[in-house]
Amino acid sequence: MNINPNSPVSISVVMCTYNGDKYLEQQIDSILCQTYPIHELIIQDDCSTDRTVTIIEAYQKRDPRVKLYINEAPLGFNYNFSSAFAKAEGEYIASSDQDDIWRPDKIEILMNHATNHSLLFHNSYLFTTDIQQTMGKKNKSVLYNELYLLMKPYVPGHECFFHRNILPIFQQAVKQENNISYDSLLMLAAVVSGPIEFIDEGLVYWRRHPQATSYHTEQKYNAWEGLQTALKSLSNHSQRNVTKRYFQAVSNYPFRQKYTIRTIRYMKTGSIIGILKACCVCCIQHKQLYPHTRFLQSCIKSFFTPLYFIRDCSKFAIH
């Protein structure tokens, strides 16, 4: 992954669309006008019924970097991205949503940090309509060790900028589960492939609106309700099955830490005993999950982390 500073590195941007005509032009303009020129903008449309394709075709006529692919049948959000990445020619690949706005120097800043990294991810500014009126940065604090990324996936795809070398291991899990969460998988494929780094700059204005695929209202629990709902998740066979399939799909990844491997081994059983064993492993490794929390609270939260995964993450882990 060494970069020759005297030779420009080719950058592919991969965007997936579905009925996104309302905000699409702002996003495409922000990508094509980057201060570090991109090699191509691959857009794969998942059978839109609005003006999305018409808008993209107009850009395609004006700029040969825009390459449009239209799925014959809907693939769904995750598999649409996973399959679109395979079409990218660039050495580095940036993932893009259809309704955000990039800072004009996003790629330039990332390239200044890219040497020898398998993946970079960055912060985002949250907004609804006006980028001059943001709701602040998305990430307040960041951890990205193996166990944390495995058990607490939190990085959206639009923040990911990765070397194409991670694609073979990424696709390994996709072949097993087409609809696996592509952004969670990117982080895992990257962390086992080489160094990753967080850039604490808001390089994307992340539009939050009810029509966005990633938009959801997180349910808030007090401490006692959180523990109760986490315990109840053990009786949810559907969510336990999704969790089992997710961990089976990543079980052959070459993780370096024995406790990560043990956690996967227990979680992929889908059994209550196996999940509780994973809880014990997470409790012992509480500093990997809650390093800035008081000892007892850190241990309790870490013990319940596999149950939180079943309760919360199974809703999007395979979707």
mmCIF file of C-alpha atoms in Angstrom, residues 4 12 14 28 33 49 96 107 131 156 159 168 171 198-199 202 219 222 250 254 265-266 272-273 280 313 315-316:
data_model
loop_
_atom_site.group_PDB
_atom_site.id
_atom_site.type_symbol
_atom_site.label_atom_id
_atom_site.label_comp_id
_atom_site.label_asym_id
_atom_site.label_seq_id
_atom_site.Cartn_x
_atom_site.Cartn_y
_atom_site.Cartn_z
ATOM 1 C CA ASN A 4 4.603 7.216 -4.554
ATOM 2 C CA SER A 12 -12.786 5.760 -7.325
ATOM 3 C CA VAL A 14 -18.772 4.558 -5.401
ATOM 4 C CA ILE A 28 -22.638 14.727 -7.406
ATOM 5 C CA CYS A 33 -15.414 19.332 -7.904
ATOM 6 C CA THR A 49 -38.761 5.021 -10.093
ATOM 7 C CA SER A 96 -20.731 7.864 -0.942
ATOM 8 C CA ILE A 107 -10.200 13.558 -0.859
ATOM 9 C CA ILE A 131 -24.812 23.219 5.758
ATOM 10 C CA PRO A 156 -21.269 4.719 8.383
ATOM 11 C CA GLU A 159 -16.982 8.028 6.207
ATOM 12 C CA PRO A 168 -10.977 -9.846 -1.465
ATOM 13 C CA GLN A 171 -16.131 -10.085 -0.528
ATOM 14 C CA PHE A 198 -9.533 8.192 12.263
ATOM 15 C CA ILE A 199 -9.369 11.731 10.864
ATOM 16 C CA GLY A 202 -15.936 16.893 9.354
ATOM 17 C CA GLN A 219 -34.528 4.164 21.288
ATOM 18 C CA ASN A 222 -32.333 4.299 31.280
ATOM 19 C CA VAL A 250 -16.833 -13.039 9.613
ATOM 20 C CA PRO A 254 -7.716 -13.367 10.435
ATOM 21 C CA ARG A 265 -16.611 -18.480 18.170
ATOM 22 C CA TYR A 266 -19.165 -18.143 20.952
ATOM 23 C CA ILE A 272 -27.716 -18.909 24.958
ATOM 24 C CA ILE A 273 -24.720 -20.626 26.564
ATOM 25 C CA CYS A 280 -17.757 -13.207 29.957
ATOM 26 C CA CYS A 313 -27.271 -4.404 15.765
ATOM 27 C CA LYS A 315 -31.681 -4.962 13.055
ATOM 28 C CA PHE A 316 -29.117 -3.882 10.441
#
